[in-house]
């Protein structure tokens, strides 16, 4: 029976972070949607407007954090979902690698974009 | 043991009519989660036009010279299909948020008796918010 | 063939305790059970375990109460062993994690129960038996004891010397319900039978469908006598459609019994002018049946137990589970309608004759639990005394079978110089074997082969032939028909009321069942999970057991404990301070008696009138 | 081919022993549901109210039953009749090869969890009058069918055993020297619901996750572990050991709070709640190292 489980258990951490990020995302995502669809309408978005918003450090940092948490939450969510569907062994490792790379790329590109919006690039 | 009969996968998902609230919530949450992460990737891709935009690149739209970023966004926004998809995205996001909150409550062990009701509430609220947002989303677009 | 030191047949409370004890004594134990252990009927017990745990209580009081409750038909050495060991065994369960109900100071809770002079019934909610069963099964898992579950034991592999006292039991023959394979299980040291009660001999019982007296019948046919079988306890409040027990608590809280005329018959018809509904079980059960018999029953079957006047609040507070039982099993809402109830068979005080070490007169054959009779319950079991019997005597049987020395027993078993033969009774029909279905007494070779394997092989062979015959037969009668007839005969004539004529009628009907059984066949042609076959074999066992109940009821012409005879409504101590024993004798049952032992360790229990 | 002429025992003359199921030739194995149906239908007109049940049939050894099918039975209705009563009647009166597990008839042995009208229920605890007809009775989903309504429970038992379902004391002294342990009534109350499990397997069968992941401990086993982990009589150390078993990959994290287990549990055990509590316990324990 004992060989059924290993003492190293990463499950809990992932689960926990998924919840923490979710809690954070509720607030930021609501804010984001509200700001860009109701306060400013999406069809009115211009580079100027975006640049102005991004100039605000608080807004900039929030968006970067938003990006990072969303990327983590989304990718971790997908990963967990796949593992729950019985992903195992080598394929599991491969999926993890791909997903990690994708999310790192996403975050990197996102930050690059955000910096560009601030006019820092 | 002697032979036995495995009713297989058909048994598992052929039974969707008998699924209970919690199962539907799970399926919907999954679905919306995947849509959202998919959208996040696209979103960043679209926003990437701001890199060129920041370098002052412009493009001609209807005889007007516009920043590439502005042009891309407004061009997309001008499409009815995109507006419809946006409404869909809103629905997806709202459901994911509401049900996400429901799940957070469940994780904290709060209001477990009402888990099915809170799922139905999430559905109804999502519907209501989506419908209510249609005017905002569809202003200034022609088919 | 499988081989172990000790084979425990049955995995209810008694079997599990025996297996753990034998394992602790160092034996290689295996359990063979027709049900997975947690499905055993011990799980149905609600009330509790009697144990003198508290300061102010002591085992001698428990022994005294038990002896009085038994109507002086309990054997003192057994009764005292039970009372003395129950507290430690109960605490042992507590150490195994059994979730007993608790007092504010953290000690286990105890409640009062009928017939007890001190509140010593230790309980775990209203599901004591469930917890007892699961706790012990957990310990079996912990110890890695081998369990062959869903194996139906058909026969004991016993040598066939003329005198059962010389016989030796070498194991059992069982068939795997799931595959239909028949195999021998060799027991190097001993076989412990713990197969539970024979409630299915009656058509209305609180016992499970699996309580078919298999152990009784197997031991009986192997030569161990059955003791005091006429003593059957009937519970006055069981639900008519299923036999589910409605606890005495309802009447304790003030529930009232009404007949179809709306009369509170316990008082209005003078059955118990003082205690009314709270009179003892047998009195209430007889009153209910009299009402029904005189045409005042509801739908000619049952009476009403009404608790509506207690008010919803009180009911919800104290009797909530009763509401669920009535709703789930009878479709009745106890808050708006009275509940239908009628007497149901509940417990068999008698069983396979054993001594304090659980051993029968056949060497290597043990019995414990409801299928055994040590005897602690005598003529009437007190509520809460069966569970301690499981753990105390289950353990002793297990240890002894594993070779531990528990000292010489004071109780004697088998036919010997201390018994008295039955001479007078004229039987309406010859009881015993009716021919064709040789369901296996003992391995027939005139006691030539003592070699264990040989005995086992022969028994396996007989069992195979028997199954083949049942399966190959193309038509005839089906067991369900015979079983129904048998159950009806028992309920009509050997129930709460017993008359000489009635019991004789029952014996004739049982004889008819036996004859019909010669023509029995199994319709289901499959070897896979053939419950038809299993039940057909069980029905044969029920016939044998029912017959001993009826025989006992016929010869005992007195009123003692749960046994009531119309023509003899008084207890006859000069004549009847003795156990009824019925021995199969190769298919020609004989009846004999053994005196009750009333001399205890420190005192002699003088028969007094049983009144509360 | 035999005809199905099942005459149930006459309601008017319950006293006549000869009527007791006397004329009930068993259904021919080859007889499809329709045959049984016709005759039963006729009878239904003659007698009082009947209940129509459709029962899943399968037997690997019997020709005609190797392909699973449904058989129809019409059984006379009686007040208080449960699903188990109905199948027992069908077996005893119409077709003795109808196979299912059952024993206690009072919801304590856990043998007769079936899939009734699309939901896992205990046969003996389900009033047939509460169900829509025809009542469809099938073996538990997600488990292999051995025969008719009997499923293979081995996997369920294995999962139950995996969580070390037994009280772990350091050394229990000999029975003679045992002293009663103390436990507060509050603590006993805390584990009360979890201790009611009768191993019926309904919860496990209803869980989509368990269906997809054979190694998932499943709600019943997790609940069993909960009972021990929350019992104060066991050491802190052992509780940690138990949490380690539970937080393995196929342990509590697999649960996606679908609640179907909780919905079907005949003993009303708040399974999801217990699983969630264990997830929180596990996180708390792990947070300590940060
Ligand atoms: C409703 C009810 C309530 C009760 N309440 C109380 C109470 O509050 N207090 C109290 O002290 N007593 C009570 N009793 C009595 C007590 O529960 C029983 O006497 C006791 O549980 C019997 O236990 P056992 O181990 O002898 O048999 P069981 O628990 O019946 O076990 C029998 C075992 O034998 C196996 N078996 C049988 N035949 C075969 C075979 N042929 N082959 C293989 N295996 C076989 C079965 O599978 C089963 O595992 C109650 C009884 C009932 C019915
Ligand atoms: C805004 C508030 C959000 C909340 C409250 C929230 C909540 C949650 C929760 C609690 C889960 C875990 C479900 C589980 O493991 O049982 C989850 C899963 C998931 N979330 Fe979110 N989320 C939010 C936003 C987002 C966003 C913005 C994305 C996209 C980037 C996203 C993508 C996902 C994905 C892909 C999953 C995995 C779904 C699955 O199980 O298959 N979520 N969410
Ligand atoms: S938890 Fe409930 S549903 Fe699951 S096995 Fe136990 S009693 Fe059955
Ligand atoms: S149904 Fe399964 S997903 Fe969790 S809540 Fe129950 S174990
Ligand atoms: S028959 Fe025992 S639980 Fe239903």
PDB file of N, CA and C in Angstrom, chain B residues 1-8 11-13 15 18-23 26-27 30 102-103 105-110 112-113 115-116, chain D residues 56 58 60 68 115 118 136 138-146 151-152 206 208-209 211 256-260 263 272-273 276 279-280:
ATOM      1  N   UNK B   1     -11.182 -13.968 -11.120  1.00  0.00           N
ATOM      2  CA  UNK B   1     -12.576 -13.613 -11.389  1.00  0.00           C
ATOM      3  C   UNK B   1     -12.958 -13.994 -12.806  1.00  0.00           C
ATOM      4  N   UNK B   2     -14.180 -14.350 -12.953  1.00  0.00           N
ATOM      5  CA  UNK B   2     -14.637 -14.687 -14.290  1.00  0.00           C
ATOM      6  C   UNK B   2     -14.816 -13.409 -15.097  1.00  0.00           C
ATOM      7  N   UNK B   3     -15.277 -13.603 -16.287  1.00  0.00           N
ATOM      8  CA  UNK B   3     -15.453 -12.493 -17.201  1.00  0.00           C
ATOM      9  C   UNK B   3     -16.352 -11.416 -16.613  1.00  0.00           C
ATOM     10  N   UNK B   4     -16.123 -10.209 -17.006  1.00  0.00           N
ATOM     11  CA  UNK B   4     -17.060  -9.196 -16.566  1.00  0.00           C
ATOM     12  C   UNK B   4     -17.251  -8.200 -17.693  1.00  0.00           C
ATOM     13  N   UNK B   5     -18.210  -7.359 -17.519  1.00  0.00           N
ATOM     14  CA  UNK B   5     -18.596  -6.496 -18.606  1.00  0.00           C
ATOM     15  C   UNK B   5     -18.277  -5.043 -18.292  1.00  0.00           C
ATOM     16  N   UNK B   6     -17.532  -4.430 -19.183  1.00  0.00           N
ATOM     17  CA  UNK B   6     -17.181  -3.034 -18.992  1.00  0.00           C
ATOM     18  C   UNK B   6     -18.022  -2.201 -19.925  1.00  0.00           C
ATOM     19  N   UNK B   7     -18.787  -1.328 -19.357  1.00  0.00           N
ATOM     20  CA  UNK B   7     -19.709  -0.577 -20.193  1.00  0.00           C
ATOM     21  C   UNK B   7     -19.058   0.610 -20.887  1.00  0.00           C
ATOM     22  N   UNK B   8     -17.787   0.819 -20.525  1.00  0.00           N
ATOM     23  CA  UNK B   8     -16.992   1.748 -21.315  1.00  0.00           C
ATOM     24  C   UNK B   8     -17.366   3.210 -21.206  1.00  0.00           C
ATOM     25  N   UNK B  11     -20.856   4.920 -21.367  1.00  0.00           N
ATOM     26  CA  UNK B  11     -21.571   5.021 -20.111  1.00  0.00           C
ATOM     27  C   UNK B  11     -21.252   6.331 -19.409  1.00  0.00           C
ATOM     28  N   UNK B  12     -20.000   6.749 -19.525  1.00  0.00           N
ATOM     29  CA  UNK B  12     -19.585   7.918 -18.766  1.00  0.00           C
ATOM     30  C   UNK B  12     -20.221   9.197 -19.288  1.00  0.00           C
ATOM     31  N   UNK B  13     -20.080   9.410 -20.597  1.00  0.00           N
ATOM     32  CA  UNK B  13     -20.540  10.702 -21.088  1.00  0.00           C
ATOM     33  C   UNK B  13     -21.867  10.624 -21.824  1.00  0.00           C
ATOM     34  N   UNK B  15     -24.238   9.909 -20.443  1.00  0.00           N
ATOM     35  CA  UNK B  15     -25.187  10.152 -19.368  1.00  0.00           C
ATOM     36  C   UNK B  15     -25.334  11.618 -19.015  1.00  0.00           C
ATOM     37  N   UNK B  18     -28.059  13.107 -17.087  1.00  0.00           N
ATOM     38  CA  UNK B  18     -28.225  12.838 -15.666  1.00  0.00           C
ATOM     39  C   UNK B  18     -27.222  13.594 -14.813  1.00  0.00           C
ATOM     40  N   UNK B  19     -26.422  14.419 -15.439  1.00  0.00           N
ATOM     41  CA  UNK B  19     -25.428  15.163 -14.651  1.00  0.00           C
ATOM     42  C   UNK B  19     -26.109  16.118 -13.682  1.00  0.00           C
ATOM     43  N   UNK B  20     -25.454  16.315 -12.571  1.00  0.00           N
ATOM     44  CA  UNK B  20     -26.031  17.214 -11.570  1.00  0.00           C
ATOM     45  C   UNK B  20     -25.341  18.568 -11.654  1.00  0.00           C
ATOM     46  N   UNK B  21     -25.849  19.512 -10.877  1.00  0.00           N
ATOM     47  CA  UNK B  21     -25.352  20.887 -10.909  1.00  0.00           C
ATOM     48  C   UNK B  21     -23.830  20.939 -10.826  1.00  0.00           C
ATOM     49  N   UNK B  22     -23.287  20.217  -9.867  1.00  0.00           N
ATOM     50  CA  UNK B  22     -21.846  20.280  -9.656  1.00  0.00           C
ATOM     51  C   UNK B  22     -21.056  19.837 -10.879  1.00  0.00           C
ATOM     52  N   UNK B  23     -21.576  18.861 -11.601  1.00  0.00           N
ATOM     53  CA  UNK B  23     -20.860  18.384 -12.782  1.00  0.00           C
ATOM     54  C   UNK B  23     -20.904  19.423 -13.889  1.00  0.00           C
ATOM     55  N   UNK B  26     -18.563  22.163 -13.179  1.00  0.00           N
ATOM     56  CA  UNK B  26     -17.190  21.751 -13.447  1.00  0.00           C
ATOM     57  C   UNK B  26     -16.890  21.859 -14.940  1.00  0.00           C
ATOM     58  N   UNK B  27     -17.809  21.353 -15.734  1.00  0.00           N
ATOM     59  CA  UNK B  27     -17.600  21.378 -17.187  1.00  0.00           C
ATOM     60  C   UNK B  27     -17.548  22.821 -17.698  1.00  0.00           C
ATOM     61  N   UNK B  30     -14.325  24.630 -16.654  1.00  0.00           N
ATOM     62  CA  UNK B  30     -13.223  24.171 -17.492  1.00  0.00           C
ATOM     63  C   UNK B  30     -13.252  24.880 -18.838  1.00  0.00           C
ATOM     64  N   UNK B 102     -17.686  31.097  -6.485  1.00  0.00           N
ATOM     65  CA  UNK B 102     -18.420  29.997  -5.863  1.00  0.00           C
ATOM     66  C   UNK B 102     -17.440  28.910  -5.422  1.00  0.00           C
ATOM     67  N   UNK B 103     -16.486  28.596  -6.311  1.00  0.00           N
ATOM     68  CA  UNK B 103     -15.511  27.564  -5.969  1.00  0.00           C
ATOM     69  C   UNK B 103     -14.638  27.992  -4.797  1.00  0.00           C
ATOM     70  N   UNK B 105     -15.527  29.848  -2.386  1.00  0.00           N
ATOM     71  CA  UNK B 105     -16.347  29.658  -1.184  1.00  0.00           C
ATOM     72  C   UNK B 105     -16.352  28.178  -0.799  1.00  0.00           C
ATOM     73  N   UNK B 106     -16.550  27.337  -1.798  1.00  0.00           N
ATOM     74  CA  UNK B 106     -16.561  25.902  -1.533  1.00  0.00           C
ATOM     75  C   UNK B 106     -15.234  25.469  -0.908  1.00  0.00           C
ATOM     76  N   UNK B 107     -14.151  26.021  -1.417  1.00  0.00           N
ATOM     77  CA  UNK B 107     -12.846  25.666  -0.865  1.00  0.00           C
ATOM     78  C   UNK B 107     -12.714  26.081   0.583  1.00  0.00           C
ATOM     79  N   UNK B 108     -13.344  27.188   0.896  1.00  0.00           N
ATOM     80  CA  UNK B 108     -13.275  27.655   2.282  1.00  0.00           C
ATOM     81  C   UNK B 108     -14.316  26.975   3.150  1.00  0.00           C
ATOM     82  N   UNK B 109     -15.124  26.153   2.540  1.00  0.00           N
ATOM     83  CA  UNK B 109     -16.140  25.436   3.310  1.00  0.00           C
ATOM     84  C   UNK B 109     -17.317  26.305   3.694  1.00  0.00           C
ATOM     85  N   UNK B 110     -17.553  27.369   2.912  1.00  0.00           N
ATOM     86  CA  UNK B 110     -18.675  28.253   3.234  1.00  0.00           C
ATOM     87  C   UNK B 110     -19.866  27.935   2.336  1.00  0.00           C
ATOM     88  N   UNK B 112     -21.765  25.307   1.744  1.00  0.00           N
ATOM     89  CA  UNK B 112     -21.736  24.124   0.898  1.00  0.00           C
ATOM     90  C   UNK B 112     -23.134  23.591   0.579  1.00  0.00           C
ATOM     91  N   UNK B 113     -24.059  23.848   1.486  1.00  0.00           N
ATOM     92  CA  UNK B 113     -25.409  23.314   1.238  1.00  0.00           C
ATOM     93  C   UNK B 113     -26.004  23.979   0.009  1.00  0.00           C
ATOM     94  N   UNK B 115     -24.497  24.838  -2.717  1.00  0.00           N
ATOM     95  CA  UNK B 115     -23.625  24.786  -3.889  1.00  0.00           C
ATOM     96  C   UNK B 115     -24.380  24.709  -5.211  1.00  0.00           C
ATOM     97  N   UNK B 116     -25.498  23.992  -5.214  1.00  0.00           N
ATOM     98  CA  UNK B 116     -26.228  23.902  -6.478  1.00  0.00           C
ATOM     99  C   UNK B 116     -26.938  25.218  -6.776  1.00  0.00           C
TER     100      UNK B 116
ATOM    101  N   UNK D  56     -31.554  -4.196 -15.777  1.00  0.00           N
ATOM    102  CA  UNK D  56     -30.396  -4.503 -16.610  1.00  0.00           C
ATOM    103  C   UNK D  56     -30.006  -5.964 -16.404  1.00  0.00           C
ATOM    104  N   UNK D  58     -27.269  -9.120 -17.568  1.00  0.00           N
ATOM    105  CA  UNK D  58     -26.053  -9.523 -18.251  1.00  0.00           C
ATOM    106  C   UNK D  58     -25.484 -10.739 -17.538  1.00  0.00           C
ATOM    107  N   UNK D  60     -22.122 -13.398 -18.398  1.00  0.00           N
ATOM    108  CA  UNK D  60     -21.113 -13.776 -19.379  1.00  0.00           C
ATOM    109  C   UNK D  60     -21.256 -15.216 -19.849  1.00  0.00           C
ATOM    110  N   UNK D  68     -25.768  -7.329 -23.116  1.00  0.00           N
ATOM    111  CA  UNK D  68     -26.621  -6.749 -22.077  1.00  0.00           C
ATOM    112  C   UNK D  68     -27.987  -6.355 -22.626  1.00  0.00           C
ATOM    113  N   UNK D 115     -28.088   1.749  -9.748  1.00  0.00           N
ATOM    114  CA  UNK D 115     -28.264   2.980 -10.503  1.00  0.00           C
ATOM    115  C   UNK D 115     -29.737   3.017 -10.906  1.00  0.00           C
ATOM    116  N   UNK D 118     -31.233   6.765 -13.196  1.00  0.00           N
ATOM    117  CA  UNK D 118     -30.168   7.718 -13.436  1.00  0.00           C
ATOM    118  C   UNK D 118     -29.479   8.255 -12.212  1.00  0.00           C
ATOM    119  N   UNK D 136     -36.044   2.347 -13.965  1.00  0.00           N
ATOM    120  CA  UNK D 136     -34.921   1.713 -14.647  1.00  0.00           C
ATOM    121  C   UNK D 136     -33.850   1.373 -13.604  1.00  0.00           C
ATOM    122  N   UNK D 138     -30.213  -0.323 -12.890  1.00  0.00           N
ATOM    123  CA  UNK D 138     -28.979  -0.779 -13.518  1.00  0.00           C
ATOM    124  C   UNK D 138     -27.897  -0.964 -12.460  1.00  0.00           C
ATOM    125  N   UNK D 139     -26.847  -1.696 -12.813  1.00  0.00           N
ATOM    126  CA  UNK D 139     -25.721  -1.800 -11.880  1.00  0.00           C
ATOM    127  C   UNK D 139     -25.011  -0.444 -11.780  1.00  0.00           C
ATOM    128  N   UNK D 140     -24.221  -0.262 -10.768  1.00  0.00           N
ATOM    129  CA  UNK D 140     -23.508   1.000 -10.586  1.00  0.00           C
ATOM    130  C   UNK D 140     -22.618   1.285 -11.793  1.00  0.00           C
ATOM    131  N   UNK D 141     -22.688   2.480 -12.335  1.00  0.00           N
ATOM    132  CA  UNK D 141     -21.804   2.837 -13.443  1.00  0.00           C
ATOM    133  C   UNK D 141     -20.347   2.905 -12.989  1.00  0.00           C
ATOM    134  N   UNK D 142     -19.473   2.847 -13.937  1.00  0.00           N
ATOM    135  CA  UNK D 142     -18.030   2.971 -13.729  1.00  0.00           C
ATOM    136  C   UNK D 142     -17.429   1.790 -12.997  1.00  0.00           C
ATOM    137  N   UNK D 143     -18.176   0.712 -12.867  1.00  0.00           N
ATOM    138  CA  UNK D 143     -17.599  -0.496 -12.304  1.00  0.00           C
ATOM    139  C   UNK D 143     -17.953  -1.623 -13.252  1.00  0.00           C
ATOM    140  N   UNK D 144     -17.086  -2.619 -13.321  1.00  0.00           N
ATOM    141  CA  UNK D 144     -17.375  -3.701 -14.241  1.00  0.00           C
ATOM    142  C   UNK D 144     -18.547  -4.521 -13.729  1.00  0.00           C
ATOM    143  N   UNK D 145     -19.363  -4.965 -14.655  1.00  0.00           N
ATOM    144  CA  UNK D 145     -20.530  -5.747 -14.267  1.00  0.00           C
ATOM    145  C   UNK D 145     -20.159  -7.220 -14.238  1.00  0.00           C
ATOM    146  N   UNK D 146     -20.414  -7.855 -13.119  1.00  0.00           N
ATOM    147  CA  UNK D 146     -20.134  -9.280 -13.006  1.00  0.00           C
ATOM    148  C   UNK D 146     -21.327 -10.056 -13.566  1.00  0.00           C
ATOM    149  N   UNK D 151     -21.840  -5.685  -9.411  1.00  0.00           N
ATOM    150  CA  UNK D 151     -20.612  -5.116  -9.972  1.00  0.00           C
ATOM    151  C   UNK D 151     -19.404  -5.598  -9.188  1.00  0.00           C
ATOM    152  N   UNK D 152     -18.253  -5.447  -9.816  1.00  0.00           N
ATOM    153  CA  UNK D 152     -17.018  -5.826  -9.162  1.00  0.00           C
ATOM    154  C   UNK D 152     -16.621  -4.719  -8.188  1.00  0.00           C
ATOM    155  N   UNK D 206     -20.519   7.679  -8.598  1.00  0.00           N
ATOM    156  CA  UNK D 206     -21.109   8.905  -9.137  1.00  0.00           C
ATOM    157  C   UNK D 206     -20.057   9.929  -9.524  1.00  0.00           C
ATOM    158  N   UNK D 208     -17.257  11.640 -11.482  1.00  0.00           N
ATOM    159  CA  UNK D 208     -16.642  11.642 -12.814  1.00  0.00           C
ATOM    160  C   UNK D 208     -15.135  11.533 -12.755  1.00  0.00           C
ATOM    161  N   UNK D 209     -14.570  12.131 -11.744  1.00  0.00           N
ATOM    162  CA  UNK D 209     -13.119  12.130 -11.639  1.00  0.00           C
ATOM    163  C   UNK D 209     -12.634  10.709 -11.339  1.00  0.00           C
ATOM    164  N   UNK D 211     -14.089   8.129 -12.132  1.00  0.00           N
ATOM    165  CA  UNK D 211     -14.299   7.330 -13.337  1.00  0.00           C
ATOM    166  C   UNK D 211     -13.129   7.474 -14.295  1.00  0.00           C
ATOM    167  N   UNK D 256     -12.719  17.635  -7.754  1.00  0.00           N
ATOM    168  CA  UNK D 256     -13.045  18.901  -8.411  1.00  0.00           C
ATOM    169  C   UNK D 256     -14.355  19.464  -7.883  1.00  0.00           C
ATOM    170  N   UNK D 257     -14.649  19.120  -6.675  1.00  0.00           N
ATOM    171  CA  UNK D 257     -15.871  19.580  -6.004  1.00  0.00           C
ATOM    172  C   UNK D 257     -17.116  19.494  -6.888  1.00  0.00           C
ATOM    173  N   UNK D 258     -17.322  18.326  -7.422  1.00  0.00           N
ATOM    174  CA  UNK D 258     -18.517  18.158  -8.250  1.00  0.00           C
ATOM    175  C   UNK D 258     -19.759  17.829  -7.423  1.00  0.00           C
ATOM    176  N   UNK D 259     -19.562  17.480  -6.203  1.00  0.00           N
ATOM    177  CA  UNK D 259     -20.665  17.277  -5.262  1.00  0.00           C
ATOM    178  C   UNK D 259     -21.574  16.086  -5.558  1.00  0.00           C
ATOM    179  N   UNK D 260     -21.346  15.360  -6.636  1.00  0.00           N
ATOM    180  CA  UNK D 260     -22.301  14.269  -6.865  1.00  0.00           C
ATOM    181  C   UNK D 260     -22.187  13.219  -5.782  1.00  0.00           C
ATOM    182  N   UNK D 263     -24.307  14.199  -3.037  1.00  0.00           N
ATOM    183  CA  UNK D 263     -25.724  14.096  -3.374  1.00  0.00           C
ATOM    184  C   UNK D 263     -26.248  12.672  -3.306  1.00  0.00           C
ATOM    185  N   UNK D 272     -18.043  16.123   0.217  1.00  0.00           N
ATOM    186  CA  UNK D 272     -17.271  17.206  -0.389  1.00  0.00           C
ATOM    187  C   UNK D 272     -16.680  18.100   0.702  1.00  0.00           C
ATOM    188  N   UNK D 273     -17.503  18.370   1.692  1.00  0.00           N
ATOM    189  CA  UNK D 273     -17.042  19.209   2.791  1.00  0.00           C
ATOM    190  C   UNK D 273     -15.818  18.581   3.459  1.00  0.00           C
ATOM    191  N   UNK D 276     -12.787  18.910   1.225  1.00  0.00           N
ATOM    192  CA  UNK D 276     -12.281  20.286   1.200  1.00  0.00           C
ATOM    193  C   UNK D 276     -11.528  20.616   2.486  1.00  0.00           C
ATOM    194  N   UNK D 279      -8.163  19.290   2.241  1.00  0.00           N
ATOM    195  CA  UNK D 279      -7.297  20.081   1.373  1.00  0.00           C
ATOM    196  C   UNK D 279      -6.743  21.260   2.167  1.00  0.00           C
ATOM    197  N   UNK D 280      -7.624  21.892   2.901  1.00  0.00           N
ATOM    198  CA  UNK D 280      -7.158  23.052   3.689  1.00  0.00           C
ATOM    199  C   UNK D 280      -6.141  22.613   4.740  1.00  0.00           C
TER     200      UNK D 280
END
